[in-house]
Amino acid sequence: MPFYGWLLALSLAALTGNTIATVVYARTERNCSLSPPYLPSTAVNTTLQLQELRMQMLPLNISAYIIPSTDAHLSEYTAPRDARMAFMTGFTGSGGTAVVTQTRAVLWTDSRYWVQAERQMDCNWELERDVTASSVAEWLITHVPSNGKIGFDPFLFSLKMQKDYSVNLESSHRYMQSIPLNLVDKVWEERPPIPPDNITPLPDRVIQRSWQMKVQHIRSQMRSSPYEPTALLLSALEETAWLFNLRGKDIPYNPFFYSYTLVTMEEIWLFLHMDRVTEELKLYLNASCTGSLCVKIKNYDTVLDDIKSYVAQPDVKVWIGTEYTNYALYEIITPVDKLMTSSYSPVMITKAVKDETEQRILRDAHVRDAVAVIQLLMWLEKAVPGGKESELTASAYVNGCRSKQKDSRGPSFKPISASGPNAALAHYSPTEETNRRLTVDEMYLLDSGGQYLDGTTDITRTVHWGTPTAMEKEAFTRVLMGNIEISRTVFPPGTKGINMEMLGRRALWDVGLNYGHGTGHGVGNYFGVHEWPVGFQGNNIPFKVGMFTSIEPGYYKENDFGIRIEDVVMIVPASTKYGHNYMTFDTVSLVPYDRKLIDTALLSSVQLQWLNNYYEMIQRLVGPELDKQGLHEEKAWMLKNTEPFMEPGSSASICSSSLTLIALAVALLHSIV
């Protein structure tokens, strides 16, 4: 920005009372076209790690090296020690792929993170605004010579990813080379260690099925399979945690621990880092016996050798879920007649449907979580006009409110606390450099959640403390309409979320608006905040009674504001006139929406009735909890913000009718007199 531009920005900032935030926002992205390049303070110098990685590549005779953003368990959220892409690029978004050659370094990521990448990467890196394997492959074909080799860590590749790259590359005579020892790890001298925390069982009060019951149920599914598997290999961290009713602290915000499991009809192998195996854990897992319900604890790092040994036996067949098994494990299960595949393992499918205890306690967790969010919203309503609160203080406040609730185990993810133009970045999280002051003149979006011993929560509310523009109000109302339309939908068995996803967008599409992220995801019981395979994406499974998912349409106007409304819902039976086994959604998030952003003239009478019913449910379920906690001011705030809405024109109609009756009465009295 030229000097006069800075003067203008400072002047405008002074007028709006947001000096620091406005100036920071004006120059937060790199500009590599300048000489010298402009780099914001958030950019990371990656020169040294690139030099060292390229040195590692030379003796292997590879022309390029691919660095995914995931870990060996194909997790969405990873531990700091698995943040290899972030270490190499400086970019900390949860999705992306990096490629390094001897002369180029390129990052691919999706639209959620384009601005973030421009803020965090230095000019060693180029940004490709795509995420598909075909896009990466096309680039590699252009920049890798014919017959060139492209290195990758097979532990970090899914089966689909490896296949997609190979199909695209081999036809052009470029070849993928599996390198099991990760090259980034070799140059990452200060790679974080594995956390020392112990692995702990869940208390009996939050579980209905013991781990032994779960193992027996999974074995019964193995026996009933016509493909006759002799073993089931579990690779996703949540699979082992669910099967054994265990939790850990290896992944920030996610109570998981590094592990693999192999279940056969006679044995159970659990692969863990041995230095964290306590005597209490051994006792819990029956590790000292040799029966079919005794767990043999093995070293995490020997999983490849042990699976190879099992597969080498005659008459064995290993069942894997292809969505979460890495290529390193897949390629050792040979020949092919020793392999059985399904998209998701029976553990993933079974845990998607909550049992009666899980349903009850997850609902309870959302009631307490609603108290924390109501505390935040009431506090912000009073504090923001003072001009001292910011995205970071609001984020800290809601985390503090949740920490005081029963069975709190911390946040379920880093809050997305975003004001004004920052909220236009769908997955923005504030830092000291980007932190923006909250004002009555801007929209504010908070997407946050909590981990509780009995459940995981995820809720988004968007508010405005001043006078919203007509555009802001209409956009918010249309997002709300999308949320309501999905929430009230009745659907038959076999329906997938993708079949109704467009209902969340239709009110926006009607006026030419849209959003660029998914519409919802599964939620667990003290588990991952994004729990597969439930949700509204194409590879999610059909809904069943007892599943939980979020519903979260939104709208984002670049450099201006962002809106998202997110609720967690449970799939429940629906009562219909003719059909049987139909289902619908029951909302379990219990926080009112900002009334001043709702244009009731846009809502249908059915949508308005749904909204009033929802508000009545908030009063009925959250009111007693607020009383129990002695939060009388918060209860008054909740009651005020859940008052029923009148249909547009109803008040006027009543007044007109009343005036007519009065006029008739006066006329009648006059005639009598």
XYZ file of C-alpha atoms in Angstrom:
673
model
C 0.000 0.000 0.000
C 1.457 3.450 -0.914
C 2.008 6.030 1.829
C -1.250 7.888 1.181
C -3.076 4.555 1.428
C -1.679 4.022 4.907
C -2.783 7.522 5.890
C -6.284 6.785 4.621
C -6.396 3.462 6.477
C -5.261 5.127 9.692
C -7.830 7.880 9.316
C -10.646 5.424 8.694
C -9.460 3.292 11.578
C -9.499 6.245 13.916
C -13.044 7.020 12.901
C -14.174 3.436 13.496
C -12.297 2.994 16.754
C -10.470 -0.093 15.470
C -7.043 1.353 14.693
C -4.816 -1.622 15.339
C -7.088 -4.195 13.767
C -7.699 -2.125 10.621
C -4.015 -1.501 9.966
C -3.130 -5.140 10.587
C -5.878 -6.308 8.296
C -4.735 -3.981 5.513
C -1.357 -5.733 5.145
C -1.607 -9.286 6.402
C -0.806 -11.103 3.130
C 2.544 -11.557 1.441
C 3.431 -9.843 -1.838
C 6.148 -11.758 -3.669
C 5.977 -9.517 -6.740
C 7.693 -6.643 -4.938
C 11.455 -6.218 -4.753
C 12.267 -7.038 -2.047
C 9.142 -9.148 -1.395
C 6.760 -7.998 1.317
C 6.264 -10.587 4.065
C 3.875 -10.063 6.993
C 5.043 -10.869 10.517
C 3.005 -14.091 10.358
C 5.124 -15.540 7.510
C 7.633 -18.290 8.372
C 11.168 -18.441 6.947
C 11.474 -21.929 5.402
C 14.805 -21.590 3.604
C 16.800 -23.851 5.923
C 14.381 -26.778 6.045
C 13.990 -26.700 2.256
C 17.766 -26.836 1.782
C 18.076 -29.797 4.144
C 15.154 -31.703 2.613
C 16.606 -31.300 -0.863
C 19.892 -32.727 0.384
C 18.017 -35.788 1.665
C 16.362 -36.216 -1.740
C 19.594 -36.264 -3.773
C 21.007 -39.714 -2.809
C 17.545 -41.273 -3.307
C 17.480 -40.028 -6.893
C 13.936 -38.658 -6.571
C 12.862 -35.618 -8.550
C 10.094 -34.573 -6.140
C 8.829 -35.352 -2.654
C 5.159 -35.172 -1.590
C 4.241 -34.008 1.934
C 0.585 -34.560 2.964
C -0.991 -32.857 5.978
C -2.128 -36.014 7.753
C -0.533 -38.641 10.020
C -0.088 -42.421 9.830
C -3.722 -42.879 10.879
C -5.062 -40.465 8.232
C -6.405 -38.213 10.972
C -8.019 -34.866 10.254
C -6.495 -33.330 13.374
C -2.878 -34.229 14.029
C -0.406 -33.986 16.897
C 2.311 -31.310 16.744
C 4.876 -34.031 15.980
C 2.950 -34.922 12.803
C 2.636 -31.358 11.502
C 5.228 -31.998 8.793
C 3.538 -29.841 6.184
C 3.361 -26.942 8.656
C 7.047 -27.362 9.546
C 8.060 -27.272 5.892
C 5.717 -24.525 4.658
C 4.725 -22.412 7.666
C 1.073 -23.005 6.724
C -0.948 -24.426 9.638
C -4.292 -25.153 7.960
C -5.745 -28.620 8.472
C -5.868 -29.537 4.783
C -3.327 -29.402 2.004
C -0.484 -31.059 0.106
C 3.058 -29.796 -0.357
C 5.507 -30.804 -3.102
C 9.229 -30.049 -3.133
C 11.621 -30.401 -6.075
C 15.227 -29.217 -6.272
C 14.081 -25.822 -7.592
C 10.402 -25.377 -6.672
C 8.180 -25.671 -3.605
C 4.391 -25.623 -3.993
C 1.404 -25.897 -1.640
C -2.075 -27.007 -2.718
C -5.030 -26.158 -0.469
C -8.735 -25.366 -0.741
C -10.624 -22.081 -0.598
C -11.003 -22.172 3.193
C -7.287 -21.533 3.559
C -6.123 -19.419 0.617
C -5.861 -16.212 2.610
C -4.299 -18.020 5.578
C -1.648 -19.540 3.319
C -0.784 -16.120 1.888
C -0.383 -14.841 5.432
C 1.817 -17.684 6.691
C 4.077 -18.754 3.797
C 7.229 -16.982 2.692
C 8.163 -16.510 -0.947
C 9.977 -19.838 -1.175
C 6.514 -21.315 -1.693
C 3.983 -21.036 -4.481
C 0.259 -21.462 -3.796
C -1.972 -23.596 -6.024
C -5.657 -22.979 -5.342
C -6.779 -26.581 -5.704
C -6.709 -29.787 -3.641
C -7.238 -32.600 -6.135
C -4.617 -35.279 -6.760
C -5.074 -34.688 -10.489
C -4.005 -31.061 -10.076
C -0.873 -32.088 -8.172
C -0.173 -34.805 -10.747
C -0.507 -32.381 -13.663
C 2.025 -30.099 -12.017
C 4.395 -33.026 -11.396
C 4.133 -34.150 -15.012
C 5.192 -30.664 -16.072
C 8.081 -30.320 -13.614
C 9.406 -33.889 -13.255
C 11.324 -35.388 -16.220
C 10.131 -38.526 -17.993
C 10.958 -41.694 -16.004
C 11.488 -39.508 -12.952
C 10.656 -40.805 -9.477
C 8.417 -39.044 -6.973
C 9.013 -39.962 -3.348
C 6.315 -40.355 -0.695
C 5.893 -41.772 2.804
C 3.417 -44.692 2.448
C 2.287 -44.249 6.068
C 0.868 -40.827 5.128
C -0.991 -41.935 1.996
C -4.465 -43.393 1.869
C -5.179 -46.119 -0.633
C -7.217 -43.744 -2.757
C -4.516 -41.070 -2.716
C -1.827 -43.488 -3.843
C -4.045 -44.875 -6.594
C -5.032 -41.401 -7.826
C -1.408 -40.312 -8.104
C -0.260 -43.534 -9.753
C -3.049 -43.519 -12.343
C -2.317 -39.926 -13.299
C 1.473 -40.234 -13.319
C 2.363 -43.660 -14.683
C 0.657 -43.062 -18.030
C 3.122 -40.196 -18.502
C 6.113 -42.296 -17.351
C 6.538 -40.676 -13.944
C 6.575 -43.105 -11.041
C 5.724 -43.057 -7.344
C 8.459 -44.394 -5.023
C 7.533 -45.531 -1.526
C 10.035 -44.339 1.113
C 8.971 -45.647 4.558
C 11.453 -43.462 6.493
C 9.976 -39.965 6.356
C 12.430 -37.426 4.939
C 10.914 -34.480 6.792
C 11.475 -36.281 10.098
C 15.167 -36.564 9.216
C 15.589 -32.795 8.959
C 13.192 -31.848 11.772
C 15.672 -31.654 14.635
C 13.232 -30.297 17.206
C 10.299 -32.516 16.324
C 7.952 -32.602 19.352
C 7.966 -35.828 21.392
C 5.013 -38.085 22.108
C 3.078 -36.657 25.102
C 3.856 -38.478 28.370
C 0.211 -38.659 29.469
C -1.228 -42.048 30.349
C -4.086 -43.770 28.548
C -7.155 -43.990 30.778
C -10.423 -45.965 30.727
C -13.764 -44.184 30.719
C -15.722 -44.418 34.003
C -18.588 -46.900 34.109
C -21.204 -44.137 34.441
C -20.661 -42.985 30.835
C -20.566 -46.383 29.115
C -23.261 -48.953 28.406
C -21.133 -51.533 26.599
C -17.877 -52.873 28.058
C -14.939 -53.324 25.727
C -15.438 -57.077 25.943
C -19.038 -56.685 24.730
C -17.866 -54.527 21.840
C -15.198 -57.043 20.797
C -17.740 -59.861 20.840
C -20.140 -57.795 18.730
C -17.439 -57.011 16.153
C -16.446 -60.676 16.017
C -20.063 -61.603 15.343
C -20.010 -59.271 12.330
C -16.812 -60.919 11.137
C -18.408 -64.368 11.445
C -21.503 -63.295 9.519
C -19.512 -61.871 6.608
C -19.709 -64.075 3.494
C -16.058 -63.228 2.769
C -14.954 -65.030 5.955
C -12.286 -62.665 7.337
C -10.049 -64.118 10.025
C -8.823 -60.745 11.303
C -9.858 -57.094 11.437
C -7.166 -54.406 11.296
C -8.070 -51.064 12.875
C -5.947 -48.069 11.880
C -7.983 -44.965 12.741
C -7.203 -43.703 16.231
C -10.883 -43.352 17.070
C -11.508 -47.017 16.253
C -9.206 -48.320 18.982
C -10.318 -45.646 21.468
C -13.977 -46.582 20.923
C -13.442 -50.346 20.977
C -11.639 -50.362 24.325
C -13.450 -47.388 25.971
C -10.071 -45.680 26.365
C -9.039 -42.055 25.985
C -5.697 -40.270 25.675
C -4.141 -36.868 25.010
C -1.880 -37.375 22.000
C -3.892 -35.157 19.628
C -4.798 -31.581 20.650
C -8.550 -31.233 21.314
C -9.082 -34.941 20.492
C -8.880 -37.578 23.269
C -7.024 -40.148 21.182
C -3.703 -41.989 21.471
C -1.330 -43.549 18.945
C -2.471 -47.117 18.357
C -3.381 -49.933 15.995
C -5.511 -52.995 16.771
C -5.763 -56.432 15.204
C -8.789 -58.502 16.238
C -8.964 -62.208 15.353
C -11.379 -64.827 16.629
C -8.805 -66.034 19.135
C -6.620 -63.012 19.906
C -6.555 -59.245 20.298
C -3.357 -57.339 19.498
C -3.107 -53.734 20.669
C -0.130 -51.723 19.390
C 0.951 -48.942 21.780
C 4.072 -47.052 22.773
C 5.225 -49.312 25.587
C 6.518 -46.576 27.891
C 2.952 -45.455 28.576
C 1.546 -48.897 29.411
C 0.808 -48.895 33.144
C -0.006 -51.826 35.385
C -3.528 -50.434 35.734
C -3.946 -50.486 31.964
C -2.678 -54.056 31.745
C -5.185 -55.101 34.404
C -8.031 -53.319 32.620
C -7.189 -55.059 29.333
C -6.652 -58.526 30.825
C -3.128 -58.389 29.428
C -1.756 -61.155 31.659
C -3.943 -63.997 30.311
C -4.146 -65.784 26.962
C -7.875 -66.175 26.265
C -9.893 -64.705 23.414
C -10.789 -61.694 25.574
C -7.240 -61.060 26.738
C -5.345 -58.232 25.039
C -1.776 -58.801 23.904
C -0.037 -55.410 24.060
C 2.612 -54.968 21.357
C 5.058 -52.207 20.498
C 3.550 -49.545 18.236
C 6.644 -49.481 16.017
C 6.442 -53.215 15.227
C 3.027 -53.075 13.562
C 4.404 -53.656 10.047
C 6.499 -56.669 11.064
C 3.704 -58.205 13.157
C 1.081 -57.808 10.425
C 3.520 -59.301 7.912
C 3.979 -62.291 10.205
C 0.222 -62.769 10.539
C -0.376 -62.503 6.793
C 2.389 -65.036 6.138
C 0.251 -67.720 7.793
C -1.944 -69.949 5.589
C -5.715 -69.487 5.344
C -5.921 -65.946 6.756
C -7.800 -62.938 5.448
C -7.504 -59.419 6.885
C -10.469 -57.027 6.790
C -9.575 -53.344 6.457
C -11.538 -50.118 6.065
C -10.003 -48.393 3.058
C -10.866 -44.852 4.199
C -8.488 -45.013 7.175
C -5.863 -47.670 6.359
C -2.557 -46.226 5.173
C -0.797 -47.522 2.099
C 2.154 -48.896 4.106
C -0.108 -51.432 5.817
C -2.148 -52.147 2.719
C 0.828 -53.018 0.511
C 2.086 -55.751 2.885
C -1.244 -57.645 2.907
C -0.517 -59.870 -0.080
C -1.533 -61.778 -2.087
C -4.864 -60.120 -2.772
C -6.876 -63.154 -1.683
C -5.696 -62.447 1.874
C -7.344 -59.040 1.819
C -10.964 -57.999 2.406
C -11.956 -54.351 2.024
C -14.889 -52.069 2.783
C -14.982 -48.301 2.824
C -15.346 -48.260 6.603
C -14.559 -50.949 9.143
C -17.404 -52.495 11.155
C -16.105 -50.539 14.146
C -16.614 -47.220 12.338
C -20.121 -48.222 11.251
C -21.123 -49.546 14.683
C -19.874 -46.567 16.697
C -21.765 -44.172 14.392
C -25.040 -45.212 16.063
C -25.024 -44.185 19.726
C -26.485 -46.534 22.308
C -29.130 -45.333 24.773
C -26.581 -44.226 27.367
C -24.498 -42.350 24.788
C -27.599 -40.593 23.463
C -28.711 -39.503 26.922
C -25.354 -38.233 28.150
C -24.550 -36.467 24.876
C -27.825 -34.556 25.204
C -26.924 -33.738 28.827
C -23.536 -32.380 27.747
C -25.247 -30.039 25.271
C -27.474 -28.605 27.993
C -24.442 -27.664 30.107
C -22.614 -26.417 27.027
C -25.560 -24.146 26.225
C -25.140 -22.549 29.655
C -21.525 -21.660 28.813
C -22.418 -20.135 25.434
C -25.306 -18.162 26.939
C -22.905 -16.806 29.562
C -20.600 -15.647 26.781
C -23.316 -14.013 24.676
C -24.770 -12.148 27.644
C -21.325 -10.920 28.691
C -20.439 -9.764 25.177
C -23.722 -7.905 24.860
C -22.741 -5.838 27.898
C -18.974 -5.614 27.338
C -18.541 -4.946 23.610
C -19.949 -1.385 23.673
C -17.074 -0.555 26.054
C -14.613 -1.109 23.218
C -12.102 -3.274 25.090
C -13.001 -6.795 23.999
C -11.483 -8.663 21.067
C -11.643 -11.941 19.187
C -9.054 -13.403 21.549
C -10.722 -12.266 24.780
C -14.070 -13.645 23.592
C -12.422 -16.961 22.714
C -10.768 -17.153 26.125
C -14.013 -16.229 27.883
C -16.090 -19.013 26.312
C -13.347 -21.544 27.038
C -13.355 -20.336 30.628
C -17.124 -20.690 30.889
C -16.947 -24.248 29.591
C -14.114 -25.153 31.962
C -16.437 -24.501 34.922
C -19.082 -26.926 33.703
C -19.347 -30.448 35.113
C -17.030 -33.038 33.488
C -15.273 -30.439 31.321
C -12.183 -31.723 29.509
C -11.299 -28.572 27.597
C -12.311 -27.226 24.178
C -13.076 -29.615 21.322
C -11.151 -27.409 18.863
C -9.540 -23.985 18.709
C -12.435 -21.500 18.624
C -13.174 -19.691 15.394
C -13.701 -16.246 16.913
C -14.065 -13.813 14.046
C -15.283 -10.246 13.671
C -16.052 -8.251 10.549
C -13.864 -9.187 7.566
C -12.069 -11.907 9.528
C -15.371 -13.796 9.731
C -15.413 -13.948 5.931
C -12.651 -16.576 6.310
C -14.721 -19.654 7.128
C -12.057 -21.327 9.290
C -10.183 -18.322 10.658
C -8.794 -18.447 14.192
C -7.386 -15.294 15.795
C -3.721 -14.761 16.578
C -1.949 -11.852 18.258
C -1.169 -10.496 14.795
C -4.694 -10.778 13.324
C -6.733 -10.193 16.489
C -9.573 -7.757 15.838
C -11.417 -5.601 18.363
C -15.137 -6.325 18.690
C -17.441 -3.411 17.960
C -21.164 -2.738 17.715
C -20.697 -1.948 14.022
C -19.635 -5.405 12.851
C -20.964 -8.949 12.684
C -19.277 -11.419 15.028
C -19.088 -15.188 14.435
C -18.114 -17.721 17.099
C -17.719 -21.396 16.188
C -16.638 -23.266 19.316
C -17.140 -26.472 21.227
C -16.300 -28.371 24.365
C -15.053 -31.784 25.350
C -16.883 -33.295 28.303
C -16.510 -36.719 29.806
C -20.013 -37.463 28.529
C -19.976 -35.754 25.162
C -18.458 -33.501 22.521
C -20.114 -30.247 21.432
C -19.821 -27.948 18.424
C -21.985 -24.852 17.978
C -21.816 -21.653 15.919
C -23.673 -18.421 16.542
C -23.407 -15.162 14.615
C -24.459 -11.908 16.275
C -24.573 -8.145 15.756
C -24.665 -5.688 18.671
C -25.621 -2.638 16.629
C -27.809 -2.127 13.587
C -27.184 -4.718 10.865
C -27.414 -3.744 7.229
C -30.266 -5.018 5.106
C -27.822 -7.352 3.342
C -26.506 -8.770 6.631
C -30.010 -9.354 7.922
C -31.239 -11.012 4.744
C -28.159 -13.227 4.463
C -28.466 -14.313 8.092
C -32.151 -15.109 7.710
C -31.534 -17.157 4.589
C -28.793 -19.127 6.356
C -31.239 -19.732 9.213
C -33.872 -20.874 6.702
C -31.416 -23.444 5.376
C -30.722 -24.709 8.886
C -34.440 -25.006 9.622
C -35.283 -26.694 6.320
C -32.814 -29.505 6.922
C -33.738 -29.779 10.610
C -37.445 -30.277 9.881
C -36.978 -32.693 6.995
C -38.618 -36.129 7.207
C -36.839 -38.812 5.208
C -37.006 -42.576 4.553
C -34.477 -45.276 5.491
C -31.347 -45.333 3.343
C -31.209 -41.546 2.946
C -27.726 -40.028 2.930
C -26.930 -36.502 4.015
C -25.774 -35.625 0.514
C -29.332 -36.319 -0.691
C -30.696 -33.401 1.342
C -27.642 -31.151 1.580
C -29.015 -28.708 -0.974
C -31.903 -27.863 1.365
C -29.378 -25.929 3.434
C -28.443 -23.872 0.375
C -31.776 -23.358 -1.391
C -32.770 -20.102 0.330
C -29.324 -18.716 -0.498
C -29.401 -19.989 -4.068
C -32.728 -18.218 -4.573
C -30.882 -14.887 -4.423
C -27.561 -15.996 -5.951
C -25.642 -16.705 -2.730
C -23.806 -19.835 -1.573
C -21.098 -21.122 0.765
C -17.931 -23.113 0.080
C -17.775 -25.642 2.912
C -19.645 -28.788 3.927
C -23.070 -28.663 5.548
C -22.465 -30.987 8.478
C -20.436 -33.730 10.133
C -20.810 -36.387 12.799
C -20.134 -35.644 16.479
C -18.947 -38.092 19.129
C -19.120 -38.829 22.843
C -15.934 -37.311 24.274
C -14.413 -38.005 20.884
C -13.513 -36.127 17.721
C -15.577 -33.048 16.948
C -15.672 -34.277 13.330
C -16.704 -37.916 13.626
C -16.919 -39.966 10.457
C -18.666 -41.589 8.669
C -21.770 -39.504 9.539
C -22.595 -36.235 7.813
C -23.651 -34.567 4.572
C -20.761 -35.423 2.255
C -20.757 -37.894 -0.600
C -18.739 -40.564 1.230
C -20.885 -40.504 4.387
C -23.153 -43.451 5.208
C -26.981 -43.333 5.299
C -28.559 -41.832 8.393
C -29.905 -44.128 11.099
C -31.770 -43.471 14.330
C -29.254 -42.747 17.085
C -26.709 -40.907 14.953
C -25.658 -37.334 15.686
C -24.614 -34.779 13.084
C -24.125 -31.054 12.815
C -26.115 -28.838 10.442
C -24.145 -25.712 9.539
C -24.994 -23.615 6.489
C -23.317 -20.232 6.137
C -22.539 -17.260 3.925
C -19.297 -15.277 3.611
C -18.899 -11.894 1.940
C -15.207 -11.378 1.238
C -13.531 -8.618 3.261
C -16.849 -7.730 4.894
C -18.572 -10.314 7.112
C -19.265 -13.995 7.646
C -22.337 -15.900 8.864
C -22.672 -19.473 10.044
C -25.393 -21.134 12.103
C -24.422 -24.541 13.425
C -26.437 -26.918 15.560
C -25.909 -30.550 16.508
C -28.932 -32.758 15.885
C -29.863 -36.364 16.619
C -31.579 -38.610 14.089
C -34.868 -39.762 15.651
C -37.984 -41.661 14.459
C -40.571 -39.502 12.688
C -44.302 -39.941 13.022
C -45.901 -39.964 9.573
C -49.456 -40.549 8.358
C -48.683 -43.565 6.180
C -45.030 -44.575 6.107
C -43.043 -46.556 8.653
C -39.423 -46.231 9.777
C -39.173 -42.636 8.581
C -36.753 -40.336 10.373
C -36.136 -36.684 11.145
C -33.771 -34.514 13.185
C -34.048 -33.391 16.800
C -31.872 -30.384 17.647
C -29.727 -30.847 20.755
C -27.802 -27.543 20.613
C -29.769 -25.160 22.804
C -28.729 -21.525 22.289
C -31.027 -18.858 20.772
C -30.193 -17.070 17.521
C -29.678 -13.303 17.363
C -33.200 -11.845 17.085
C -32.175 -8.587 15.455
C -30.680 -10.523 12.517
C -33.888 -12.448 11.760
C -36.233 -11.005 9.158
C -39.438 -12.879 9.956
C -41.008 -11.592 6.729
C -38.767 -14.030 4.836
C -39.765 -17.032 6.957
C -42.695 -19.247 6.070
C -45.299 -19.918 8.744
C -43.936 -23.479 9.049
C -40.386 -22.195 9.568
C -41.596 -19.659 12.111
C -43.470 -22.360 14.002
C -40.343 -24.536 14.023
C -38.357 -21.627 15.448
C -40.897 -20.998 18.205
C -40.977 -24.692 19.093
C -37.186 -24.691 19.275
C -37.203 -21.684 21.594
C -39.782 -23.340 23.820
C -37.478 -26.366 24.042
C -34.539 -24.154 25.069
C -36.634 -22.665 27.868
C -37.769 -26.100 29.007
C -34.343 -27.787 28.986
C -31.837 -25.028 29.724
C -33.942 -23.040 32.188
C -33.719 -25.647 34.993
C -29.952 -25.982 34.484
C -29.502 -22.218 34.779
C -31.571 -22.310 37.975
C -29.497 -25.203 39.275
C -26.294 -23.242 38.730
C -27.742 -20.085 40.269
C -27.403 -18.117 37.042
C -30.516 -15.971 37.380
C -29.351 -13.085 35.185
C -28.413 -15.543 32.433
C -31.854 -17.154 32.721
C -33.554 -13.783 32.313
C -31.388 -13.152 29.232
C -32.303 -16.569 27.828
C -36.032 -16.041 28.390
C -35.922 -12.632 26.754
C -34.103 -14.018 23.717
C -36.427 -16.997 23.338
C -39.703 -15.115 23.350
C -41.976 -16.440 20.577
C -42.044 -14.661 17.247
C -45.312 -13.326 15.884
C -46.127 -13.920 12.239
C -45.663 -10.737 10.192
C -48.912 -8.809 10.056
C -50.510 -10.708 12.918
C -50.249 -7.771 15.327
C -51.665 -5.413 12.741
C -54.504 -7.815 12.039
C -55.309 -8.012 15.712
C -55.268 -4.257 16.042
C -57.501 -3.834 12.984
C -59.989 -6.410 14.249
C -59.984 -4.806 17.684
C -60.664 -1.394 16.204
C -63.537 -2.829 14.163
C -65.105 -4.404 17.259
C -64.715 -1.165 19.197
C -66.315 0.789 16.384
C -69.254 -1.625 16.271
C -69.677 -1.430 20.030
C -69.659 2.375 19.973
C -72.191 2.405 17.131
C -74.433 -0.017 19.016
C -74.267 2.049 22.197
C -74.989 5.192 20.230
C -78.096 3.628 18.656
C -79.353 2.506 22.066
C -78.872 5.915 23.518
